[in-house]
PDB file of C-alpha atoms in Angstrom:
ATOM      1  CA  UNK A1438     -28.605 -55.918  -2.621  1.00 82.00           C
ATOM      2  CA  UNK A1439     -26.614 -52.976  -3.871  1.00 89.00           C
ATOM      3  CA  UNK A1440     -22.839 -52.627  -3.720  1.00 91.00           C
ATOM      4  CA  UNK A1441     -21.145 -49.253  -3.570  1.00 95.00           C
ATOM      5  CA  UNK A1442     -17.380 -49.051  -4.094  1.00 96.00           C
ATOM      6  CA  UNK A1443     -15.344 -47.207  -1.477  1.00 98.00           C
ATOM      7  CA  UNK A1444     -12.057 -45.383  -1.960  1.00 96.00           C
ATOM      8  CA  UNK A1445     -10.101 -48.536  -1.008  1.00 98.00           C
ATOM      9  CA  UNK A1446      -9.730 -50.697  -4.117  1.00 96.00           C
ATOM     10  CA  UNK A1447     -12.041 -53.716  -3.933  1.00 95.00           C
ATOM     11  CA  UNK A1448     -13.781 -52.712  -0.679  1.00 97.00           C
ATOM     12  CA  UNK A1449     -17.537 -52.222  -1.076  1.00 96.00           C
ATOM     13  CA  UNK A1450     -20.414 -51.162   1.117  1.00 96.00           C
ATOM     14  CA  UNK A1451     -23.313 -53.572   0.636  1.00 94.00           C
ATOM     15  CA  UNK A1452     -26.823 -52.243   1.145  1.00 92.00           C
ATOM     16  CA  UNK A1453     -30.006 -54.219   1.533  1.00 87.00           C
ATOM     17  CA  UNK A1454     -33.602 -53.346   0.792  1.00 82.00           C
ATOM     18  CA  UNK A1455     -35.757 -53.644   3.883  1.00 83.00           C
ATOM     19  CA  UNK A1456     -39.462 -54.245   3.406  1.00 87.00           C
ATOM     20  CA  UNK A1457     -41.536 -52.983   6.322  1.00 88.00           C
ATOM     21  CA  UNK A1458     -45.178 -52.990   7.288  1.00 92.00           C
ATOM     22  CA  UNK A1459     -47.198 -52.872  10.508  1.00 94.00           C
ATOM     23  CA  UNK A1460     -45.848 -56.316  11.505  1.00 93.00           C
ATOM     24  CA  UNK A1461     -42.183 -55.334  11.276  1.00 90.00           C
ATOM     25  CA  UNK A1462     -39.667 -55.822   8.510  1.00 85.00           C
ATOM     26  CA  UNK A1463     -37.753 -58.216   6.288  1.00 85.00           C
ATOM     27  CA  UNK A1464     -34.323 -57.824   4.693  1.00 80.00           C
ATOM     28  CA  UNK A1465     -32.095 -60.184   2.733  1.00 79.00           C
ATOM     29  CA  UNK A1466     -28.650 -60.077   4.332  1.00 80.00           C
ATOM     30  CA  UNK A1467     -26.825 -62.250   1.856  1.00 84.00           C
ATOM     31  CA  UNK A1468     -27.476 -63.384  -1.696  1.00 78.00           C
ATOM     32  CA  UNK A1469     -24.703 -65.301  -3.430  1.00 80.00           C
ATOM     33  CA  UNK A1470     -26.049 -64.402  -6.874  1.00 80.00           C
ATOM     34  CA  UNK A1471     -26.156 -60.666  -6.123  1.00 82.00           C
ATOM     35  CA  UNK A1472     -22.608 -60.597  -4.725  1.00 84.00           C
ATOM     36  CA  UNK A1473     -20.894 -62.866  -7.265  1.00 80.00           C
ATOM     37  CA  UNK A1474     -19.408 -59.937  -9.230  1.00 79.00           C
ATOM     38  CA  UNK A1475     -17.512 -58.965  -6.053  1.00 83.00           C
ATOM     39  CA  UNK A1476     -16.907 -62.532  -4.826  1.00 82.00           C
ATOM     40  CA  UNK A1477     -15.488 -63.677  -8.201  1.00 85.00           C
ATOM     41  CA  UNK A1478     -16.579 -67.273  -7.784  1.00 86.00           C
ATOM     42  CA  UNK A1479     -15.664 -67.551  -4.097  1.00 90.00           C
ATOM     43  CA  UNK A1480     -18.237 -69.110  -1.785  1.00 91.00           C
ATOM     44  CA  UNK A1481     -19.010 -68.468   1.857  1.00 93.00           C
ATOM     45  CA  UNK A1482     -17.208 -71.179   3.842  1.00 93.00           C
ATOM     46  CA  UNK A1483     -17.578 -70.028   7.438  1.00 96.00           C
ATOM     47  CA  UNK A1484     -19.854 -67.718   9.444  1.00 96.00           C
ATOM     48  CA  UNK A1485     -18.767 -66.273  12.803  1.00 97.00           C
ATOM     49  CA  UNK A1486     -20.295 -63.919  15.342  1.00 97.00           C
ATOM     50  CA  UNK A1487     -18.463 -61.781  17.879  1.00 98.00           C
ATOM     51  CA  UNK A1488     -19.753 -60.067  21.000  1.00 98.00           C
ATOM     52  CA  UNK A1489     -17.839 -57.168  22.533  1.00 98.00           C
ATOM     53  CA  UNK A1490     -19.022 -55.886  25.890  1.00 98.00           C
ATOM     54  CA  UNK A1491     -17.533 -52.411  26.268  1.00 98.00           C
ATOM     55  CA  UNK A1492     -17.455 -49.179  24.275  1.00 98.00           C
ATOM     56  CA  UNK A1493     -13.980 -48.229  23.029  1.00 98.00           C
ATOM     57  CA  UNK A1494     -12.705 -51.805  22.701  1.00 98.00           C
ATOM     58  CA  UNK A1495     -10.452 -52.434  19.705  1.00 98.00           C
ATOM     59  CA  UNK A1496     -10.135 -55.821  18.006  1.00 98.00           C
ATOM     60  CA  UNK A1497      -7.659 -56.337  15.194  1.00 95.00           C
ATOM     61  CA  UNK A1498      -6.005 -55.869  12.819  1.00 98.00           C
ATOM     62  CA  UNK A1499      -6.330 -59.405  11.360  1.00 97.00           C
ATOM     63  CA  UNK A1500      -5.967 -61.140   7.978  1.00 98.00           C
ATOM     64  CA  UNK A1501      -4.920 -64.490   6.482  1.00 97.00           C
ATOM     65  CA  UNK A1502      -2.031 -65.024   4.074  1.00 97.00           C
ATOM     66  CA  UNK A1503      -2.489 -66.820   0.740  1.00 97.00           C
ATOM     67  CA  UNK A1504      -3.375 -69.498  -0.102  1.00 97.00           C
ATOM     68  CA  UNK A1505      -5.843 -69.144   2.790  1.00 97.00           C
ATOM     69  CA  UNK A1506      -6.625 -65.457   2.220  1.00 97.00           C
ATOM     70  CA  UNK A1507     -10.299 -64.650   2.627  1.00 97.00           C
ATOM     71  CA  UNK A1508     -12.929 -62.180   1.628  1.00 97.00           C
ATOM     72  CA  UNK A1509     -15.146 -61.053   4.500  1.00 98.00           C
ATOM     73  CA  UNK A1510     -18.635 -59.619   4.666  1.00 97.00           C
ATOM     74  CA  UNK A1511     -19.118 -57.833   8.008  1.00 98.00           C
ATOM     75  CA  UNK A1512     -22.513 -56.786   9.399  1.00 97.00           C
ATOM     76  CA  UNK A1513     -23.354 -55.190  12.753  1.00 98.00           C
ATOM     77  CA  UNK A1514     -26.194 -56.999  14.542  1.00 97.00           C
ATOM     78  CA  UNK A1515     -26.242 -54.961  17.767  1.00 98.00           C
ATOM     79  CA  UNK A1516     -24.677 -51.639  18.715  1.00 99.00           C
ATOM     80  CA  UNK A1517     -22.309 -49.590  16.573  1.00 99.00           C
ATOM     81  CA  UNK A1518     -18.693 -49.951  15.393  1.00 99.00           C
ATOM     82  CA  UNK A1519     -15.991 -48.006  13.618  1.00 99.00           C
ATOM     83  CA  UNK A1520     -14.903 -50.749  11.207  1.00 99.00           C
ATOM     84  CA  UNK A1521     -11.405 -50.396   9.729  1.00 99.00           C
ATOM     85  CA  UNK A1522      -9.799 -51.857   6.607  1.00 99.00           C
ATOM     86  CA  UNK A1523      -6.075 -51.582   5.789  1.00 99.00           C
ATOM     87  CA  UNK A1524      -5.004 -52.471   2.248  1.00 99.00           C
ATOM     88  CA  UNK A1525      -1.932 -54.737   2.403  1.00 98.00           C
ATOM     89  CA  UNK A1526      -2.017 -55.924  -1.228  1.00 98.00           C
ATOM     90  CA  UNK A1527       1.317 -55.455  -2.954  1.00 96.00           C
ATOM     91  CA  UNK A1528       0.016 -54.309  -6.352  1.00 93.00           C
ATOM     92  CA  UNK A1529      -2.993 -52.347  -5.107  1.00 97.00           C
ATOM     93  CA  UNK A1530      -3.347 -48.657  -6.009  1.00 97.00           C
ATOM     94  CA  UNK A1531      -4.410 -48.085  -2.386  1.00 98.00           C
ATOM     95  CA  UNK A1532      -1.539 -50.055  -0.797  1.00 98.00           C
ATOM     96  CA  UNK A1533      -1.188 -49.211   2.938  1.00 98.00           C
ATOM     97  CA  UNK A1534      -4.221 -46.921   2.874  1.00 98.00           C
ATOM     98  CA  UNK A1535      -6.799 -47.343   5.634  1.00 99.00           C
ATOM     99  CA  UNK A1536     -10.430 -46.319   5.924  1.00 98.00           C
ATOM    100  CA  UNK A1537     -12.970 -46.452   8.710  1.00 98.00           C
ATOM    101  CA  UNK A1538     -16.665 -47.141   8.175  1.00 98.00           C
ATOM    102  CA  UNK A1539     -19.545 -46.879  10.619  1.00 98.00           C
ATOM    103  CA  UNK A1540     -21.627 -50.013  10.843  1.00 98.00           C
ATOM    104  CA  UNK A1541     -24.674 -49.927  13.070  1.00 97.00           C
ATOM    105  CA  UNK A1542     -27.446 -52.360  13.893  1.00 95.00           C
ATOM    106  CA  UNK A1543     -30.476 -51.527  11.799  1.00 85.00           C
ATOM    107  CA  UNK A1544     -28.701 -49.496   9.104  1.00 88.00           C
ATOM    108  CA  UNK A1545     -28.929 -52.430   6.656  1.00 89.00           C
ATOM    109  CA  UNK A1546     -25.314 -52.080   5.538  1.00 94.00           C
ATOM    110  CA  UNK A1547     -22.435 -54.510   5.463  1.00 96.00           C
ATOM    111  CA  UNK A1548     -18.803 -54.110   4.491  1.00 98.00           C
ATOM    112  CA  UNK A1549     -17.264 -56.430   1.883  1.00 97.00           C
ATOM    113  CA  UNK A1550     -13.500 -56.726   2.351  1.00 98.00           C
ATOM    114  CA  UNK A1551     -11.255 -58.377  -0.263  1.00 97.00           C
ATOM    115  CA  UNK A1552      -8.391 -60.782   0.282  1.00 97.00           C
ATOM    116  CA  UNK A1553      -5.154 -59.116   1.326  1.00 98.00           C
ATOM    117  CA  UNK A1554      -6.709 -56.501   3.586  1.00 98.00           C
ATOM    118  CA  UNK A1555      -6.420 -56.348   7.367  1.00 98.00           C
ATOM    119  CA  UNK A1556      -9.638 -55.847   9.325  1.00 98.00           C
ATOM    120  CA  UNK A1557     -10.377 -54.561  12.792  1.00 98.00           C
ATOM    121  CA  UNK A1558     -12.878 -52.410  14.628  1.00 99.00           C
ATOM    122  CA  UNK A1559     -13.546 -50.192  17.613  1.00 99.00           C
ATOM    123  CA  UNK A1560     -16.848 -50.427  19.427  1.00 99.00           C
ATOM    124  CA  UNK A1561     -18.772 -47.155  19.607  1.00 99.00           C
ATOM    125  CA  UNK A1562     -21.323 -48.570  22.056  1.00 98.00           C
ATOM    126  CA  UNK A1563     -21.559 -51.300  24.675  1.00 98.00           C
ATOM    127  CA  UNK A1564     -22.668 -54.835  23.791  1.00 98.00           C
ATOM    128  CA  UNK A1565     -21.772 -54.905  20.109  1.00 99.00           C
ATOM    129  CA  UNK A1566     -22.383 -57.997  18.000  1.00 98.00           C
ATOM    130  CA  UNK A1567     -20.867 -58.500  14.554  1.00 98.00           C
ATOM    131  CA  UNK A1568     -21.628 -61.195  12.002  1.00 97.00           C
ATOM    132  CA  UNK A1569     -18.761 -62.287   9.718  1.00 97.00           C
ATOM    133  CA  UNK A1570     -19.152 -64.280   6.505  1.00 96.00           C
ATOM    134  CA  UNK A1571     -15.803 -65.696   5.298  1.00 97.00           C
ATOM    135  CA  UNK A1572     -14.797 -67.221   1.965  1.00 96.00           C
ATOM    136  CA  UNK A1573     -12.069 -69.329   3.615  1.00 97.00           C
ATOM    137  CA  UNK A1574     -11.861 -71.420   6.740  1.00 96.00           C
ATOM    138  CA  UNK A1575      -9.872 -70.079   9.673  1.00 96.00           C
ATOM    139  CA  UNK A1576      -6.339 -71.425   9.307  1.00 97.00           C
ATOM    140  CA  UNK A1577      -4.145 -70.564  12.329  1.00 96.00           C
ATOM    141  CA  UNK A1578      -0.849 -71.095  10.496  1.00 97.00           C
ATOM    142  CA  UNK A1579      -1.933 -68.579   7.807  1.00 97.00           C
ATOM    143  CA  UNK A1580      -2.978 -65.909  10.284  1.00 96.00           C
ATOM    144  CA  UNK A1581      -1.439 -62.469   9.981  1.00 96.00           C
ATOM    145  CA  UNK A1582      -1.907 -59.286  11.950  1.00 97.00           C
ATOM    146  CA  UNK A1583      -0.606 -55.791  12.434  1.00 96.00           C
ATOM    147  CA  UNK A1584      -0.752 -53.426  15.372  1.00 97.00           C
ATOM    148  CA  UNK A1585      -3.758 -51.180  15.832  1.00 98.00           C
ATOM    149  CA  UNK A1586      -1.399 -48.227  16.477  1.00 98.00           C
ATOM    150  CA  UNK A1587       1.197 -48.859  13.772  1.00 98.00           C
ATOM    151  CA  UNK A1588       2.621 -45.391  12.948  1.00 96.00           C
ATOM    152  CA  UNK A1589       3.201 -46.389   9.318  1.00 96.00           C
ATOM    153  CA  UNK A1590      -0.577 -46.848   8.915  1.00 97.00           C
ATOM    154  CA  UNK A1591      -1.753 -44.100  11.289  1.00 98.00           C
ATOM    155  CA  UNK A1592      -5.322 -45.217  11.998  1.00 99.00           C
ATOM    156  CA  UNK A1593      -7.267 -42.403  13.676  1.00 98.00           C
ATOM    157  CA  UNK A1594      -9.446 -44.304  16.142  1.00 99.00           C
ATOM    158  CA  UNK A1595     -12.408 -42.166  17.232  1.00 99.00           C
ATOM    159  CA  UNK A1596     -12.200 -43.118  20.938  1.00 98.00           C
ATOM    160  CA  UNK A1597      -9.289 -43.741  23.288  1.00 97.00           C
ATOM    161  CA  UNK A1598      -8.259 -47.394  22.803  1.00 96.00           C
ATOM    162  CA  UNK A1599      -9.203 -49.821  25.569  1.00 94.00           C
ATOM    163  CA  UNK A1600      -9.684 -53.507  26.285  1.00 95.00           C
ATOM    164  CA  UNK A1601      -7.225 -54.798  23.688  1.00 97.00           C
ATOM    165  CA  UNK A1602      -6.430 -58.468  24.079  1.00 97.00           C
ATOM    166  CA  UNK A1603      -2.863 -59.399  25.053  1.00 96.00           C
ATOM    167  CA  UNK A1604      -2.618 -61.101  21.661  1.00 95.00           C
ATOM    168  CA  UNK A1605      -3.644 -57.964  19.732  1.00 96.00           C
ATOM    169  CA  UNK A1606      -1.165 -55.871  21.766  1.00 96.00           C
ATOM    170  CA  UNK A1607       1.656 -58.197  20.686  1.00 96.00           C
ATOM    171  CA  UNK A1608       1.079 -57.852  16.936  1.00 95.00           C
ATOM    172  CA  UNK A1609       4.180 -56.511  15.186  1.00 92.00           C
ATOM    173  CA  UNK A1610       4.650 -53.138  13.573  1.00 96.00           C
ATOM    174  CA  UNK A1611       5.155 -53.219   9.816  1.00 95.00           C
ATOM    175  CA  UNK A1612       8.813 -53.425   8.896  1.00 93.00           C
ATOM    176  CA  UNK A1613      10.258 -50.583   6.824  1.00 90.00           C
ATOM    177  CA  UNK A1614      10.837 -53.002   3.943  1.00 92.00           C
ATOM    178  CA  UNK A1615       7.279 -54.434   3.974  1.00 94.00           C
ATOM    179  CA  UNK A1616       6.234 -54.492   0.320  1.00 95.00           C
ATOM    180  CA  UNK A1617       2.805 -56.049   0.675  1.00 96.00           C
ATOM    181  CA  UNK A1618       1.024 -59.350   0.423  1.00 96.00           C
ATOM    182  CA  UNK A1619       1.389 -61.142  -2.898  1.00 90.00           C
ATOM    183  CA  UNK A1620      -1.780 -62.775  -4.269  1.00 81.00           C
TER     184      UNK A1620
END
């Protein structure tokens, strides 16, 4: 596995080596030893999978507050997504910056997102499946979120937004005095 830093502090693209022959292929999707420099001792505690039926659907932007903050490794199993990270960490040099990354089934890439960043995505195809590896258990009382269309962030979604859940539509805009998530 190879990790490539992105322009958001602490966010990395993780590549895998696929071995192929006439029978098909094999790729290692996760190796704790290979990712420990980025995981800093954290361990995978929960694995989730999502299925999104329709192109253009937006899910997010979600995170968990400390002490239940989590690192996430996101991989696309079917279809294609525009995967978005927003840096909410108070002391980060990329505070309030966002970036979008294309994840697609078969491209052997995953996105590693650090604690203190919000995550969401827009489906670029129908019937998208994502696999999420989390370093913390889901803790409802620690859940945080921000709106997909928050003008302070200004995410440029590639498609017109559709199929947002009522819950995601109710996420608050960042307050003018928001100074970030403390570790």
